[in-house]
Amino acid sequence: HYGGVLNANRTYYLTRSQPPLLSAMMTAVLDDPASFPDAAAKQAWLARAYPLAVRNYEIWTRKQHLAGDTGLSRYFDYGHGPVIEAQNSDYYVGVIRWLLAHTSRNPGYLVKAPQHPDAAEAAKLKATSCDVTKSKVCAGDWLDGYRLTADYYLGDRAMRESGFDTDFHFGPWGGSTHHYAGTGLNSLLYRYERDLQDFAKELGKTTEAEHWANAAEARRKAIDKYLWHPDQGRYMDYDFIAGVASTDPYLTMFYPLWGGVASKQQAAALAKQLKLFEHRGGLAMSTRDTGAQWDAPFGWAPTNWIAVKGLEDYGFNNDARRISCKFTGTIDRSFANDHTIREKYNMALGNADVKITAGYKTNVIGFGWTNGVYLRMRHLIEAEGGCATTPEPRAAGAVH
């Protein structure tokens, strides 16, 4: 109906997608023997699902989602101004407050503006910030003579499409997310293109399969050109607006392993980067403690699993098992303490003691992806012979 995978069934989510994981979900269904009663039903399902997967993929190759002329993609939301789901919070006022308190780290996200603009001032703000006449959230986003810029809001919306809300990796409060060709996103799209190649081949669509193979190879070359740094042995996101690579290591540098885009040599170099993120409790998102939930020292089930599965796929089984033991151990300790499963954990402490100072502060109880990853990791651990009792490596790059 909508041509994309939405955050939820709400109209204000129509301007952005979820990260491109639909083809991987389809592959999981196709690979499960319990999914279909027979081969004919499996083939019929794939024939119906394949064009929907193609339609979902095409979101990421539209002009707005392209990272300049790099041949790579970026996160981008088609909306403007503040998101409506922030209407009952002081989130954006908190961003302004932080920027005013950290002027040296403000990339230009603020614009001087009155709290109660007249018609002429409101018209100007529509271009430089947001439309105060149509958005109550926008009208309230003011503090000490400042409002947030229109470009900040574009970055904020792109950050939400990435799922990493809130992080400081793509600028403070994620406000420059749309300026980056991200390693994570483009690794997911490489995997998506390879999946579409396999689907087309299975359906006898030879020409289409060749098209997807060529698209994947072109993306791999662009990833190597803009994101791979052989001198560092790691992938780094690329700011295509400024024409420079990020200097801030992020856990998504392991997505090329899960996506299958890395060579064996690149994978071996990447495995040596685990020390930047590895703690008692598993892999933290970054090497900087910013107070945001998608930065250090916090870790999440899906990003830990993507790193673990990628390591396993490239033959780094001991690393995959060790991290799985750490992350499941964190969940075990936390569950023993309060009998809950949480959405995120403190990797440095190896428990659910999560104190967020920037952005969303709740550590939600549930939690679907933690439950699923826990089971997958336990299966991996059992297949690899259990958890060894060895000294726990400390994250070499962490700043606390």
mmCIF file with all atom_site columns, C-alpha atoms in Angstrom, residues 105-237:
data_model
loop_
_atom_site.group_PDB
_atom_site.id
_atom_site.type_symbol
_atom_site.label_atom_id
_atom_site.label_alt_id
_atom_site.label_comp_id
_atom_site.label_asym_id
_atom_site.label_entity_id
_atom_site.label_seq_id
_atom_site.pdbx_PDB_ins_code
_atom_site.Cartn_x
_atom_site.Cartn_y
_atom_site.Cartn_z
_atom_site.occupancy
_atom_site.B_iso_or_equiv
_atom_site.pdbx_formal_charge
_atom_site.auth_seq_id
_atom_site.auth_comp_id
_atom_site.auth_asym_id
_atom_site.auth_atom_id
_atom_site.pdbx_PDB_model_num
ATOM 1   C CA . ARG A 1 105 ? 30.398 21.708  19.301  1.00 0.00 ? 105 ARG A CA 1
ATOM 2   C CA . ASN A 1 106 ? 27.504 23.394  17.507  1.00 0.00 ? 106 ASN A CA 1
ATOM 3   C CA . PRO A 1 107 ? 27.861 22.715  13.743  1.00 0.00 ? 107 PRO A CA 1
ATOM 4   C CA . GLY A 1 108 ? 25.488 25.563  12.938  1.00 0.00 ? 108 GLY A CA 1
ATOM 5   C CA . TYR A 1 109 ? 22.193 24.061  14.051  1.00 0.00 ? 109 TYR A CA 1
ATOM 6   C CA . LEU A 1 110 ? 20.846 27.292  15.594  1.00 0.00 ? 110 LEU A CA 1
ATOM 7   C CA . VAL A 1 111 ? 19.259 30.397  14.107  1.00 0.00 ? 111 VAL A CA 1
ATOM 8   C CA . LYS A 1 112 ? 18.383 33.585  15.996  1.00 0.00 ? 112 LYS A CA 1
ATOM 9   C CA . ALA A 1 113 ? 14.616 34.072  16.089  1.00 0.00 ? 113 ALA A CA 1
ATOM 10  C CA . PRO A 1 114 ? 11.871 35.614  18.213  1.00 0.00 ? 114 PRO A CA 1
ATOM 11  C CA . GLN A 1 115 ? 9.640  33.468  20.381  1.00 0.00 ? 115 GLN A CA 1
ATOM 12  C CA . HIS A 1 116 ? 6.502  35.067  18.948  1.00 0.00 ? 116 HIS A CA 1
ATOM 13  C CA . PRO A 1 117 ? 7.284  36.040  15.333  1.00 0.00 ? 117 PRO A CA 1
ATOM 14  C CA . ASP A 1 118 ? 5.081  38.386  13.342  1.00 0.00 ? 118 ASP A CA 1
ATOM 15  C CA . ALA A 1 119 ? 3.847  37.412  9.865   1.00 0.00 ? 119 ALA A CA 1
ATOM 16  C CA . ALA A 1 120 ? 7.015  38.554  8.088   1.00 0.00 ? 120 ALA A CA 1
ATOM 17  C CA . GLU A 1 121 ? 9.282  36.820  10.586  1.00 0.00 ? 121 GLU A CA 1
ATOM 18  C CA . ALA A 1 122 ? 7.179  33.642  10.390  1.00 0.00 ? 122 ALA A CA 1
ATOM 19  C CA . ALA A 1 123 ? 7.510  33.623  6.606   1.00 0.00 ? 123 ALA A CA 1
ATOM 20  C CA . LYS A 1 124 ? 11.283 33.880  6.925   1.00 0.00 ? 124 LYS A CA 1
ATOM 21  C CA . LEU A 1 125 ? 11.391 31.106  9.538   1.00 0.00 ? 125 LEU A CA 1
ATOM 22  C CA . LYS A 1 126 ? 9.521  28.782  7.189   1.00 0.00 ? 126 LYS A CA 1
ATOM 23  C CA . ALA A 1 127 ? 12.691 28.713  5.064   1.00 0.00 ? 127 ALA A CA 1
ATOM 24  C CA . THR A 1 128 ? 15.352 28.984  7.753   1.00 0.00 ? 128 THR A CA 1
ATOM 25  C CA . SER A 1 129 ? 13.769 26.860  10.496  1.00 0.00 ? 129 SER A CA 1
ATOM 26  C CA . CYS A 1 130 ? 10.189 25.549  10.335  1.00 0.00 ? 130 CYS A CA 1
ATOM 27  C CA . ASP A 1 131 ? 6.616  26.710  9.819   1.00 0.00 ? 131 ASP A CA 1
ATOM 28  C CA . VAL A 1 132 ? 5.408  28.112  13.146  1.00 0.00 ? 132 VAL A CA 1
ATOM 29  C CA . THR A 1 133 ? 1.948  28.749  11.672  1.00 0.00 ? 133 THR A CA 1
ATOM 30  C CA . LYS A 1 134 ? 1.286  25.085  10.891  1.00 0.00 ? 134 LYS A CA 1
ATOM 31  C CA . SER A 1 135 ? 3.241  23.136  13.514  1.00 0.00 ? 135 SER A CA 1
ATOM 32  C CA . LYS A 1 136 ? 2.626  23.504  17.233  1.00 0.00 ? 136 LYS A CA 1
ATOM 33  C CA . VAL A 1 137 ? 5.854  21.603  17.815  1.00 0.00 ? 137 VAL A CA 1
ATOM 34  C CA . CYS A 1 138 ? 7.750  24.114  15.687  1.00 0.00 ? 138 CYS A CA 1
ATOM 35  C CA . ALA A 1 139 ? 6.119  27.068  17.446  1.00 0.00 ? 139 ALA A CA 1
ATOM 36  C CA . GLY A 1 140 ? 7.257  25.752  20.811  1.00 0.00 ? 140 GLY A CA 1
ATOM 37  C CA . ASP A 1 141 ? 10.833 24.941  19.772  1.00 0.00 ? 141 ASP A CA 1
ATOM 38  C CA . TRP A 1 142 ? 12.413 28.145  21.073  1.00 0.00 ? 142 TRP A CA 1
ATOM 39  C CA . LEU A 1 143 ? 14.838 28.926  23.873  1.00 0.00 ? 143 LEU A CA 1
ATOM 40  C CA . ASP A 1 144 ? 16.758 32.062  24.834  1.00 0.00 ? 144 ASP A CA 1
ATOM 41  C CA . GLY A 1 145 ? 16.361 33.699  21.428  1.00 0.00 ? 145 GLY A CA 1
ATOM 42  C CA . TYR A 1 146 ? 17.147 30.662  19.266  1.00 0.00 ? 146 TYR A CA 1
ATOM 43  C CA . ARG A 1 147 ? 15.406 28.101  17.115  1.00 0.00 ? 147 ARG A CA 1
ATOM 44  C CA . LEU A 1 148 ? 16.746 25.065  15.263  1.00 0.00 ? 148 LEU A CA 1
ATOM 45  C CA . THR A 1 149 ? 17.642 25.337  11.584  1.00 0.00 ? 149 THR A CA 1
ATOM 46  C CA . ALA A 1 150 ? 15.753 23.694  8.749   1.00 0.00 ? 150 ALA A CA 1
ATOM 47  C CA . ASP A 1 151 ? 18.849 21.614  7.948   1.00 0.00 ? 151 ASP A CA 1
ATOM 48  C CA . TYR A 1 152 ? 19.003 20.340  11.542  1.00 0.00 ? 152 TYR A CA 1
ATOM 49  C CA . TYR A 1 153 ? 15.405 19.135  11.248  1.00 0.00 ? 153 TYR A CA 1
ATOM 50  C CA . LEU A 1 154 ? 16.277 17.276  8.029   1.00 0.00 ? 154 LEU A CA 1
ATOM 51  C CA . GLY A 1 155 ? 19.114 15.567  9.886   1.00 0.00 ? 155 GLY A CA 1
ATOM 52  C CA . ASP A 1 156 ? 16.894 14.796  12.843  1.00 0.00 ? 156 ASP A CA 1
ATOM 53  C CA . ARG A 1 157 ? 14.336 13.149  10.595  1.00 0.00 ? 157 ARG A CA 1
ATOM 54  C CA . ALA A 1 158 ? 17.042 11.159  8.763   1.00 0.00 ? 158 ALA A CA 1
ATOM 55  C CA . MET A 1 159 ? 18.400 10.009  12.130  1.00 0.00 ? 159 MET A CA 1
ATOM 56  C CA . ARG A 1 160 ? 14.971 8.628   12.971  1.00 0.00 ? 160 ARG A CA 1
ATOM 57  C CA . GLU A 1 161 ? 14.876 6.715   9.677   1.00 0.00 ? 161 GLU A CA 1
ATOM 58  C CA . SER A 1 162 ? 18.246 5.171   10.544  1.00 0.00 ? 162 SER A CA 1
ATOM 59  C CA . GLY A 1 163 ? 16.831 3.861   13.822  1.00 0.00 ? 163 GLY A CA 1
ATOM 60  C CA . PHE A 1 164 ? 19.725 5.379   15.780  1.00 0.00 ? 164 PHE A CA 1
ATOM 61  C CA . ASP A 1 165 ? 17.677 7.981   17.602  1.00 0.00 ? 165 ASP A CA 1
ATOM 62  C CA . THR A 1 166 ? 19.365 9.503   19.408  1.00 0.00 ? 166 THR A CA 1
ATOM 63  C CA . ASP A 1 167 ? 23.098 9.355   18.601  1.00 0.00 ? 167 ASP A CA 1
ATOM 64  C CA . PHE A 1 168 ? 25.944 11.867  18.357  1.00 0.00 ? 168 PHE A CA 1
ATOM 65  C CA . HIS A 1 169 ? 27.819 9.927   15.667  1.00 0.00 ? 169 HIS A CA 1
ATOM 66  C CA . PHE A 1 170 ? 26.349 11.888  12.759  1.00 0.00 ? 170 PHE A CA 1
ATOM 67  C CA . GLY A 1 171 ? 26.778 15.226  14.478  1.00 0.00 ? 171 GLY A CA 1
ATOM 68  C CA . PRO A 1 172 ? 25.378 16.285  17.875  1.00 0.00 ? 172 PRO A CA 1
ATOM 69  C CA . TRP A 1 173 ? 21.881 14.865  18.302  1.00 0.00 ? 173 TRP A CA 1
ATOM 70  C CA . GLY A 1 174 ? 22.227 13.181  14.893  1.00 0.00 ? 174 GLY A CA 1
ATOM 71  C CA . GLY A 1 175 ? 21.614 16.514  13.189  1.00 0.00 ? 175 GLY A CA 1
ATOM 72  C CA . SER A 1 176 ? 23.885 15.816  10.209  1.00 0.00 ? 176 SER A CA 1
ATOM 73  C CA . THR A 1 177 ? 22.725 12.268  9.458   1.00 0.00 ? 177 THR A CA 1
ATOM 74  C CA . HIS A 1 178 ? 21.547 13.229  5.967   1.00 0.00 ? 178 HIS A CA 1
ATOM 75  C CA . HIS A 1 179 ? 25.049 14.476  5.111   1.00 0.00 ? 179 HIS A CA 1
ATOM 76  C CA . TYR A 1 180 ? 26.536 10.993  5.342   1.00 0.00 ? 180 TYR A CA 1
ATOM 77  C CA . ALA A 1 181 ? 26.898 7.951   3.158   1.00 0.00 ? 181 ALA A CA 1
ATOM 78  C CA . GLY A 1 182 ? 26.751 5.447   5.996   1.00 0.00 ? 182 GLY A CA 1
ATOM 79  C CA . THR A 1 183 ? 28.614 2.151   6.149   1.00 0.00 ? 183 THR A CA 1
ATOM 80  C CA . GLY A 1 184 ? 25.654 0.501   7.833   1.00 0.00 ? 184 GLY A CA 1
ATOM 81  C CA . LEU A 1 185 ? 23.007 1.564   5.332   1.00 0.00 ? 185 LEU A CA 1
ATOM 82  C CA . ASN A 1 186 ? 25.081 0.756   2.269   1.00 0.00 ? 186 ASN A CA 1
ATOM 83  C CA . SER A 1 187 ? 26.054 -2.646  3.613   1.00 0.00 ? 187 SER A CA 1
ATOM 84  C CA . LEU A 1 188 ? 22.360 -3.415  4.130   1.00 0.00 ? 188 LEU A CA 1
ATOM 85  C CA . LEU A 1 189 ? 21.656 -2.305  0.560   1.00 0.00 ? 189 LEU A CA 1
ATOM 86  C CA . TYR A 1 190 ? 24.481 -4.450  -0.830  1.00 0.00 ? 190 TYR A CA 1
ATOM 87  C CA . ARG A 1 191 ? 22.951 -7.448  0.924   1.00 0.00 ? 191 ARG A CA 1
ATOM 88  C CA . TYR A 1 192 ? 19.520 -6.415  -0.381  1.00 0.00 ? 192 TYR A CA 1
ATOM 89  C CA . GLU A 1 193 ? 20.830 -6.302  -3.963  1.00 0.00 ? 193 GLU A CA 1
ATOM 90  C CA . ARG A 1 194 ? 22.390 -9.743  -3.605  1.00 0.00 ? 194 ARG A CA 1
ATOM 91  C CA . ASP A 1 195 ? 19.128 -11.073 -2.169  1.00 0.00 ? 195 ASP A CA 1
ATOM 92  C CA . LEU A 1 196 ? 17.179 -9.623  -5.091  1.00 0.00 ? 196 LEU A CA 1
ATOM 93  C CA . GLN A 1 197 ? 19.668 -11.299 -7.419  1.00 0.00 ? 197 GLN A CA 1
ATOM 94  C CA . ASP A 1 198 ? 18.956 -14.642 -5.753  1.00 0.00 ? 198 ASP A CA 1
ATOM 95  C CA . PHE A 1 199 ? 15.188 -14.096 -5.823  1.00 0.00 ? 199 PHE A CA 1
ATOM 96  C CA . ALA A 1 200 ? 15.228 -13.175 -9.511  1.00 0.00 ? 200 ALA A CA 1
ATOM 97  C CA . LYS A 1 201 ? 17.374 -16.185 -10.345 1.00 0.00 ? 201 LYS A CA 1
ATOM 98  C CA . GLU A 1 202 ? 15.009 -18.490 -8.452  1.00 0.00 ? 202 GLU A CA 1
ATOM 99  C CA . LEU A 1 203 ? 12.086 -17.060 -10.431 1.00 0.00 ? 203 LEU A CA 1
ATOM 100 C CA . GLY A 1 204 ? 13.877 -17.521 -13.752 1.00 0.00 ? 204 GLY A CA 1
ATOM 101 C CA . LYS A 1 205 ? 14.306 -13.782 -14.320 1.00 0.00 ? 205 LYS A CA 1
ATOM 102 C CA . THR A 1 206 ? 17.833 -13.980 -15.719 1.00 0.00 ? 206 THR A CA 1
ATOM 103 C CA . THR A 1 207 ? 18.075 -10.415 -16.994 1.00 0.00 ? 207 THR A CA 1
ATOM 104 C CA . GLU A 1 208 ? 16.869 -8.993  -13.692 1.00 0.00 ? 208 GLU A CA 1
ATOM 105 C CA . ALA A 1 209 ? 19.280 -11.206 -11.758 1.00 0.00 ? 209 ALA A CA 1
ATOM 106 C CA . GLU A 1 210 ? 22.147 -9.800  -13.837 1.00 0.00 ? 210 GLU A CA 1
ATOM 107 C CA . HIS A 1 211 ? 20.922 -6.255  -13.138 1.00 0.00 ? 211 HIS A CA 1
ATOM 108 C CA . TRP A 1 212 ? 20.983 -6.849  -9.379  1.00 0.00 ? 212 TRP A CA 1
ATOM 109 C CA . ALA A 1 213 ? 24.426 -8.451  -9.572  1.00 0.00 ? 213 ALA A CA 1
ATOM 110 C CA . ASN A 1 214 ? 25.745 -5.377  -11.391 1.00 0.00 ? 214 ASN A CA 1
ATOM 111 C CA . ALA A 1 215 ? 24.086 -3.027  -8.881  1.00 0.00 ? 215 ALA A CA 1
ATOM 112 C CA . ALA A 1 216 ? 25.670 -4.889  -5.977  1.00 0.00 ? 216 ALA A CA 1
ATOM 113 C CA . GLU A 1 217 ? 29.099 -4.841  -7.574  1.00 0.00 ? 217 GLU A CA 1
ATOM 114 C CA . ALA A 1 218 ? 28.850 -1.113  -8.289  1.00 0.00 ? 218 ALA A CA 1
ATOM 115 C CA . ARG A 1 219 ? 27.895 -0.494  -4.660  1.00 0.00 ? 219 ARG A CA 1
ATOM 116 C CA . ARG A 1 220 ? 30.771 -2.656  -3.421  1.00 0.00 ? 220 ARG A CA 1
ATOM 117 C CA . LYS A 1 221 ? 33.229 -0.608  -5.458  1.00 0.00 ? 221 LYS A CA 1
ATOM 118 C CA . ALA A 1 222 ? 31.778 2.644   -4.115  1.00 0.00 ? 222 ALA A CA 1
ATOM 119 C CA . ILE A 1 223 ? 31.955 1.314   -0.551  1.00 0.00 ? 223 ILE A CA 1
ATOM 120 C CA . ASP A 1 224 ? 35.615 0.464   -1.059  1.00 0.00 ? 224 ASP A CA 1
ATOM 121 C CA . LYS A 1 225 ? 36.295 3.891   -2.588  1.00 0.00 ? 225 LYS A CA 1
ATOM 122 C CA . TYR A 1 226 ? 34.565 6.086   -0.029  1.00 0.00 ? 226 TYR A CA 1
ATOM 123 C CA . LEU A 1 227 ? 34.166 4.043   3.153   1.00 0.00 ? 227 LEU A CA 1
ATOM 124 C CA . TRP A 1 228 ? 37.072 1.593   3.424   1.00 0.00 ? 228 TRP A CA 1
ATOM 125 C CA . HIS A 1 229 ? 40.326 2.906   4.922   1.00 0.00 ? 229 HIS A CA 1
ATOM 126 C CA . PRO A 1 230 ? 43.090 0.335   4.508   1.00 0.00 ? 230 PRO A CA 1
ATOM 127 C CA . ASP A 1 231 ? 45.515 2.371   6.608   1.00 0.00 ? 231 ASP A CA 1
ATOM 128 C CA . GLN A 1 232 ? 43.127 2.054   9.560   1.00 0.00 ? 232 GLN A CA 1
ATOM 129 C CA . GLY A 1 233 ? 41.750 -1.378  8.723   1.00 0.00 ? 233 GLY A CA 1
ATOM 130 C CA . ARG A 1 234 ? 38.181 -0.175  9.134   1.00 0.00 ? 234 ARG A CA 1
ATOM 131 C CA . TYR A 1 235 ? 35.137 1.272   7.409   1.00 0.00 ? 235 TYR A CA 1
ATOM 132 C CA . MET A 1 236 ? 34.252 4.878   8.254   1.00 0.00 ? 236 MET A CA 1
ATOM 133 C CA . ASP A 1 237 ? 31.165 6.827   7.228   1.00 0.00 ? 237 ASP A CA 1
#
